[in-house]
XYZ file of C-alpha atoms in Angstrom:
492
model
C 185.629 -71.690 8.370
C 188.082 -69.146 6.970
C 186.030 -68.849 3.785
C 182.803 -68.106 5.683
C 184.578 -65.493 7.820
C 186.022 -63.784 4.776
C 182.581 -63.794 3.117
C 180.939 -62.185 6.182
C 183.616 -59.478 6.318
C 183.124 -58.684 2.609
C 179.364 -58.386 3.032
C 179.683 -56.023 6.004
C 182.211 -53.885 4.157
C 179.932 -53.611 1.128
C 176.977 -52.590 3.294
C 179.016 -49.868 5.003
C 180.188 -48.489 1.651
C 176.611 -48.401 0.315
C 175.387 -46.563 3.419
C 178.097 -43.891 3.155
C 177.427 -43.338 -0.550
C 173.680 -42.922 0.054
C 174.294 -40.331 2.788
C 176.635 -38.412 0.513
C 174.031 -38.480 -2.237
C 171.382 -37.049 0.108
C 173.668 -34.169 1.092
C 174.249 -33.308 -2.566
C 170.563 -33.620 -3.523
C 169.126 -30.062 -3.921
C 165.563 -31.266 -3.325
C 166.540 -32.741 0.011
C 167.822 -29.345 1.121
C 164.393 -27.806 0.699
C 162.521 -30.712 2.239
C 162.732 -29.849 5.950
C 160.140 -27.334 7.071
C 160.324 -26.200 10.688
C 157.063 -25.627 12.446
C 155.763 -22.247 13.521
C 157.743 -20.770 16.379
C 161.115 -22.270 15.390
C 164.088 -20.008 14.769
C 166.166 -21.016 11.711
C 168.757 -18.311 12.270
C 171.266 -20.935 13.367
C 169.902 -23.735 11.196
C 172.992 -24.213 9.101
C 176.243 -22.760 7.882
C 176.702 -21.378 4.399
C 173.102 -20.189 4.032
C 172.424 -16.619 2.872
C 171.673 -14.153 5.675
C 169.024 -11.467 5.239
C 168.641 -8.326 7.301
C 164.973 -7.931 8.211
C 163.448 -4.660 9.360
C 160.187 -4.641 11.267
C 158.121 -2.523 13.646
C 156.794 -3.242 17.124
C 153.048 -3.701 16.920
C 150.833 -6.153 18.731
C 150.361 -8.964 17.666
C 152.700 -8.761 14.673
C 155.970 -8.164 16.528
C 156.272 -7.974 20.322
C 159.135 -8.047 22.796
C 159.061 -10.987 25.210
C 162.154 -10.947 27.399
C 165.163 -10.790 25.096
C 163.325 -12.240 22.101
C 160.841 -10.997 19.535
C 157.639 -12.917 18.937
C 154.350 -12.476 17.142
C 152.567 -13.155 13.884
C 155.303 -11.722 11.666
C 158.065 -13.536 13.542
C 156.386 -16.903 13.057
C 155.688 -16.047 9.428
C 159.363 -15.134 8.954
C 160.483 -18.389 10.580
C 158.242 -20.394 8.265
C 159.530 -18.548 5.175
C 163.138 -19.041 6.247
C 162.512 -22.751 6.681
C 160.958 -23.038 3.230
C 163.515 -20.913 1.334
C 166.596 -21.913 3.367
C 167.995 -18.600 4.553
C 169.138 -17.120 7.836
C 168.068 -13.708 9.067
C 168.827 -10.915 11.472
C 165.880 -8.875 12.746
C 166.125 -5.200 13.630
C 163.359 -2.856 14.728
C 163.001 0.222 12.527
C 164.874 3.157 14.003
C 162.296 5.939 13.661
C 159.296 3.757 14.460
C 157.589 4.610 11.153
C 156.102 2.422 8.435
C 157.250 4.501 5.508
C 156.191 7.829 4.022
C 157.722 10.511 1.815
C 159.316 13.315 3.811
C 159.443 16.970 2.756
C 162.761 16.527 0.940
C 161.534 13.540 -1.043
C 163.278 10.987 1.136
C 161.415 8.030 2.575
C 161.145 7.396 6.288
C 160.497 4.218 8.240
C 160.958 0.693 6.931
C 160.634 1.795 3.301
C 163.522 4.211 3.816
C 165.706 1.479 5.326
C 164.991 -0.767 2.334
C 165.937 2.047 -0.087
C 169.134 2.854 1.825
C 170.079 -0.856 1.746
C 170.089 -0.951 5.525
C 167.720 -3.927 5.318
C 167.018 -6.551 2.673
C 163.327 -7.137 3.419
C 160.620 -5.686 5.661
C 158.303 -8.184 7.369
C 155.629 -6.180 9.139
C 152.004 -5.030 8.795
C 153.128 -2.915 5.851
C 150.310 -1.900 3.520
C 150.845 -2.301 -0.215
C 150.259 1.081 -1.864
C 151.008 2.493 -5.305
C 153.433 5.080 -3.913
C 155.442 2.436 -2.070
C 155.284 0.046 -5.023
C 157.077 2.687 -7.133
C 160.209 2.566 -4.978
C 160.209 -0.986 -3.544
C 158.771 -4.366 -4.529
C 156.088 -6.210 -2.611
C 155.267 -9.881 -2.376
C 151.800 -11.381 -2.527
C 149.846 -10.024 0.502
C 149.838 -12.350 3.476
C 146.924 -10.557 5.187
C 143.870 -8.773 3.771
C 142.471 -5.723 5.532
C 140.703 -2.394 5.022
C 140.071 0.925 6.774
C 137.646 0.972 9.689
C 136.608 3.093 12.680
C 137.499 2.039 16.225
C 135.196 3.400 18.963
C 134.612 3.043 22.658
C 131.235 1.461 23.337
C 129.999 3.969 25.885
C 130.892 6.959 23.712
C 129.414 5.334 20.625
C 126.139 4.183 22.154
C 122.977 6.191 22.203
C 119.870 6.127 24.375
C 117.199 3.598 23.535
C 114.161 4.956 21.788
C 110.744 5.027 23.447
C 109.547 2.281 21.091
C 112.657 0.137 21.481
C 110.479 -2.925 22.038
C 109.549 -2.820 18.335
C 113.180 -3.190 17.222
C 113.311 -7.037 17.015
C 111.248 -6.878 13.802
C 111.643 -4.513 10.884
C 108.874 -2.134 9.848
C 108.023 -4.377 6.906
C 107.715 -7.371 9.227
C 105.391 -5.521 11.616
C 103.246 -4.451 8.652
C 103.075 -8.035 7.402
C 102.148 -9.279 10.892
C 99.340 -6.727 11.205
C 97.994 -7.750 7.808
C 98.231 -11.452 8.757
C 96.348 -10.797 12.022
C 93.503 -8.909 10.321
C 93.275 -11.451 7.503
C 93.132 -14.367 9.945
C 90.434 -12.720 12.052
C 88.408 -11.965 8.942
C 88.753 -15.594 7.810
C 87.575 -16.745 11.244
C 84.566 -14.464 10.979
C 83.818 -15.598 7.402
C 84.266 -19.324 8.000
C 82.182 -19.230 11.209
C 79.351 -17.683 9.219
C 79.627 -20.116 6.323
C 79.909 -23.307 8.366
C 76.567 -24.806 9.420
C 78.381 -26.685 12.169
C 79.302 -23.363 13.781
C 76.137 -21.382 12.986
C 73.274 -23.796 12.446
C 70.230 -21.501 12.349
C 71.118 -18.086 10.898
C 67.492 -16.866 11.170
C 66.925 -17.876 14.792
C 70.283 -17.568 16.582
C 73.218 -15.203 16.799
C 76.656 -16.038 15.450
C 79.184 -16.045 18.281
C 82.062 -15.307 15.941
C 81.268 -11.720 15.105
C 84.136 -9.673 13.663
C 84.888 -8.088 17.047
C 84.856 -11.479 18.736
C 87.157 -12.813 16.029
C 89.583 -9.949 16.694
C 89.472 -10.757 20.399
C 90.051 -14.451 19.714
C 93.126 -13.678 17.552
C 94.539 -11.264 20.147
C 94.102 -13.880 22.878
C 96.170 -16.335 20.861
C 98.933 -13.708 20.504
C 99.049 -13.439 24.286
C 99.011 -17.250 24.669
C 95.696 -16.976 26.479
C 92.468 -18.813 25.769
C 89.706 -16.506 24.556
C 86.050 -17.058 23.874
C 84.124 -17.951 21.788
C 85.130 -21.580 21.478
C 85.250 -22.922 17.907
C 82.934 -25.847 17.210
C 83.232 -26.507 13.467
C 86.204 -28.332 11.959
C 86.858 -25.487 9.521
C 87.067 -22.886 12.300
C 89.289 -25.161 14.362
C 91.673 -25.607 11.429
C 92.163 -21.836 11.203
C 92.433 -21.532 14.996
C 95.111 -24.244 15.222
C 97.153 -22.747 12.380
C 96.946 -19.301 14.000
C 98.044 -20.743 17.347
C 101.061 -22.394 15.737
C 101.852 -19.152 13.897
C 101.733 -17.065 17.085
C 103.802 -19.619 19.008
C 106.633 -19.504 16.445
C 106.272 -15.732 16.147
C 106.609 -15.164 19.892
C 109.634 -17.467 20.039
C 111.326 -15.469 17.268
C 110.450 -12.167 18.943
C 111.746 -13.218 22.374
C 114.987 -14.620 20.916
C 115.642 -11.530 18.832
C 114.733 -9.148 21.635
C 117.137 -10.942 23.976
C 119.863 -10.654 21.344
C 119.042 -6.967 20.926
C 119.446 -6.259 24.635
C 122.755 -8.148 24.752
C 124.208 -6.503 21.663
C 125.557 -3.004 21.282
C 126.032 -2.873 17.521
C 122.485 -1.778 16.746
C 122.867 1.196 19.113
C 125.851 2.634 17.267
C 124.975 6.039 15.856
C 128.257 5.883 13.914
C 127.830 3.148 11.347
C 129.673 4.749 8.423
C 132.328 7.366 7.733
C 129.563 9.772 6.760
C 128.100 9.411 10.264
C 131.552 10.139 11.693
C 131.799 13.409 9.744
C 128.309 14.566 10.730
C 128.720 14.101 14.500
C 130.409 16.654 16.773
C 131.029 14.676 19.967
C 134.078 12.653 18.918
C 137.447 13.703 17.576
C 138.902 11.353 14.989
C 142.281 10.771 13.437
C 144.779 8.189 12.247
C 148.477 7.331 12.372
C 150.708 10.152 11.212
C 152.396 9.325 7.900
C 150.455 6.089 7.474
C 148.936 4.763 4.270
C 145.500 5.421 5.773
C 146.244 9.137 6.012
C 147.343 9.278 2.371
C 144.336 7.230 1.311
C 142.038 10.022 2.483
C 144.374 12.650 1.069
C 144.250 11.152 -2.428
C 140.606 10.079 -2.414
C 138.116 11.938 -4.612
C 135.176 10.966 -2.425
C 133.689 14.138 -0.825
C 133.252 12.428 2.542
C 136.845 11.219 2.502
C 138.027 14.709 1.556
C 136.169 16.156 4.530
C 137.873 13.624 6.815
C 141.297 14.525 5.393
C 140.693 18.267 5.749
C 139.618 17.768 9.363
C 142.733 15.732 10.186
C 145.028 18.133 8.325
C 143.705 21.205 10.146
C 143.934 19.526 13.553
C 146.882 17.234 12.903
C 148.637 18.232 16.119
C 145.633 17.078 18.127
C 144.150 14.126 16.219
C 147.103 12.366 14.558
C 148.893 9.789 16.721
C 152.415 8.414 16.546
C 151.816 4.726 17.305
C 149.001 2.232 17.206
C 149.235 1.664 20.963
C 148.804 5.385 21.545
C 145.713 5.366 19.321
C 144.058 2.488 21.207
C 144.832 4.070 24.561
C 143.389 7.399 23.436
C 140.180 5.735 22.250
C 139.836 4.090 25.668
C 140.592 7.253 27.650
C 138.839 10.034 25.712
C 136.149 10.867 23.177
C 138.273 9.824 20.229
C 137.606 7.615 17.192
C 140.600 5.991 15.542
C 140.649 5.427 11.771
C 142.994 2.625 10.804
C 143.468 -0.929 9.604
C 140.341 -2.949 10.277
C 142.268 -6.117 11.088
C 144.228 -4.320 13.806
C 141.004 -2.829 15.138
C 139.493 -6.307 15.332
C 142.422 -7.284 17.517
C 141.896 -4.242 19.765
C 138.207 -5.089 20.128
C 139.155 -8.686 20.985
C 141.659 -7.590 23.650
C 139.640 -4.683 25.093
C 136.001 -5.587 25.577
C 134.873 -1.951 25.856
C 135.964 -1.236 22.274
C 134.042 -1.904 19.100
C 134.639 -1.439 15.377
C 131.990 0.307 13.275
C 130.445 -1.896 10.561
C 131.691 -0.037 7.468
C 135.087 -0.969 6.035
C 136.526 0.836 2.996
C 139.685 0.668 0.918
C 140.360 -3.054 0.683
C 144.101 -3.612 0.827
C 146.739 -6.117 1.893
C 149.899 -6.448 3.990
C 152.939 -7.536 1.976
C 156.644 -8.164 2.474
C 158.735 -5.322 1.027
C 162.016 -5.976 -0.781
C 164.402 -3.906 -2.841
C 163.478 -3.504 -6.479
C 164.788 -6.320 -8.702
C 165.512 -8.354 -5.589
C 165.957 -12.094 -6.275
C 163.912 -12.824 -3.149
C 160.645 -11.188 -4.249
C 159.243 -14.016 -6.350
C 160.376 -16.890 -4.068
C 158.833 -15.097 -1.089
C 155.563 -14.586 -2.995
C 155.416 -18.265 -3.927
C 156.176 -19.275 -0.337
C 153.370 -17.013 0.951
C 150.949 -18.599 -1.508
C 151.984 -22.075 -0.364
C 151.417 -21.115 3.266
C 147.978 -19.800 2.359
C 147.062 -22.926 0.401
C 148.196 -25.195 3.228
C 146.119 -23.279 5.787
C 149.127 -22.102 7.806
C 148.218 -18.427 7.389
C 144.703 -19.114 8.680
C 146.217 -20.940 11.632
C 148.406 -17.946 12.457
C 145.461 -15.553 12.057
C 143.309 -17.532 14.492
C 146.186 -17.992 16.947
C 147.208 -14.349 17.323
C 143.722 -12.845 17.007
C 142.153 -15.056 19.648
C 139.696 -13.026 21.684
C 139.899 -12.652 25.438
C 136.314 -11.373 25.549
C 133.145 -13.402 25.547
C 132.245 -12.536 21.989
C 128.731 -13.634 21.118
C 127.267 -14.419 17.725
C 124.482 -11.932 18.286
C 127.000 -9.095 18.029
C 125.913 -8.948 14.398
C 122.256 -8.556 15.354
C 119.776 -7.286 12.792
C 115.977 -6.923 12.868
C 114.086 -9.797 11.315
C 112.877 -9.107 7.792
C 109.757 -10.689 6.227
C 111.791 -13.238 4.181
C 113.125 -14.685 7.442
C 109.539 -15.540 8.420
C 108.436 -16.433 4.909
C 107.766 -20.078 5.724
C 105.680 -19.058 8.715
C 103.494 -16.745 6.635
C 103.157 -19.427 3.949
C 101.968 -21.965 6.522
C 99.403 -19.499 7.820
C 98.150 -18.803 4.304
C 97.759 -22.520 3.561
C 95.894 -23.001 6.839
C 93.490 -20.163 6.051
C 92.812 -21.617 2.599
C 92.156 -25.062 4.076
C 89.777 -23.573 6.653
C 87.779 -21.738 3.966
C 87.615 -24.862 1.806
C 86.493 -26.930 4.797
C 83.748 -24.383 5.564
C 82.532 -24.477 1.954
C 82.562 -28.272 2.056
C 80.479 -28.264 5.251
C 78.016 -25.782 3.783
C 77.818 -27.763 0.529
C 77.067 -30.976 2.419
C 74.345 -29.266 4.441
C 72.895 -27.691 1.269
C 72.677 -31.059 -0.469
C 70.714 -32.509 2.432
C 68.408 -29.478 2.539
C 67.904 -29.599 -1.247
C 66.997 -33.269 -1.128
C 64.530 -32.650 1.697
C 62.867 -29.607 -0.003
C 63.225 -31.074 -3.498
C 65.103 -28.023 -4.763
C 68.240 -27.482 -6.779
C 71.396 -27.966 -4.755
C 72.998 -24.863 -6.306
C 70.010 -22.664 -5.447
C 69.943 -23.871 -1.847
C 73.708 -23.390 -1.590
C 73.379 -19.813 -2.934
C 70.488 -19.056 -0.562
C 72.527 -20.296 2.414
C 75.515 -18.136 1.503
C 73.348 -15.050 0.964
C 71.506 -15.616 4.235
C 74.668 -16.143 6.254
C 76.411 -13.150 4.688
C 73.259 -10.986 4.993
C 73.076 -10.385 1.253
C 69.345 -9.655 1.240
C 69.046 -8.446 -2.354
C 70.672 -11.539 -3.712
C 68.595 -13.733 -1.427
C 65.372 -12.068 -2.561
C 66.331 -12.491 -6.207
C 67.047 -16.136 -5.655
C 63.762 -16.698 -3.841
C 61.549 -15.015 -6.497
C 62.309 -17.457 -9.335
C 61.728 -20.379 -6.998
C 58.311 -18.899 -6.005
C 57.305 -18.465 -9.632
C 58.310 -22.015 -10.376
C 56.162 -23.306 -7.504
C 53.201 -21.256 -8.741
């Protein structure tokens, strides 16, 4: 009994020693330190003792950084929390003192977040900070975590224009309307031709009138376009083939027209007279400007494009009236006055999602990215870049983008409406063409069958009878006379 008790005690002691040694090994394992990854929204500032602490400068801008009670939240705050969890550091966040992103002042000093990085008042800047060559010369940037460009933000009622008198033609492009007119005339001509060639439709060309004259064929085709039955009624199989194909064509065509016209009436994008920056320069109804000291302003200043130079000269001459201090001021001014704001397209998309009376013009120029700024030769630049790439590869950046840019408006897919071009209806035109060819072939087959019977009855050549029938039905008198004279001489 004593031996078994001693054995049990030894086993329990050994197990306890093994457990303690394994826990100590996990604490000393460097890979285990990097394993935990807090989810978005967590705050690792108090995650552990002995971790490096970084001072982070940022700027208040919706939805990147916003004040909610006593805390900061937004896209950049969740991004910062994720980076801190991956790289194991603590951080203190401070809002930039002058409320600027970073530009060179008159004395050569930098303002905003770039200035705080240069003065060592902050270690990194996590904000919608655009990567530019001028900033890259004085600080280092990580891999961009967001891609953007320069766009034009407008108010819908100031950007819209009156509908034209022929607005009902807008669902289709000019090329499509031309193709439809050609298809209509070609189909009506094929109806007229096939009705003349088919003996089942026009049995006695010499004694009776053909109901499918060219004018009647035009009327028949127009009736199908209006989804109305129109006389004359086709009797021959060949004519019915063409009629059925034309009916199917018009049915699909009307469905496409009605759908596109409904989308046109519900969409405002096609009514924008300001589609490009060139349109913005040419108009005189709207003032336009950008953020003072922003990278967008210097983009136009340094651009060699004549249109961009005109925009810069306009903003420079009227800088007291058209340049704004903050993004919120710019959005509010667009909503309250005849003002167009030139800025980051991704921020304008957010404004259009939050304010349903705003819209961004289609053209976007100057592709660029938002990056995290650090001091030059900082040991954190490369690890932060790698961490950003990992977040992008895992889909976390897309998750954040969709979360904070969620629209409060009923955005519809037909916002990107465009008139239908002929290639969009290519299959429909191809089907019509095949149907017309089948109808003509069926008419020739009917006429050939009738000619063979007539040739056998009159003991004539099938080809000569077939030629006589075609010439008679098409009123080719000269050819008919020439074909009849050799047959008369042969009988003589």
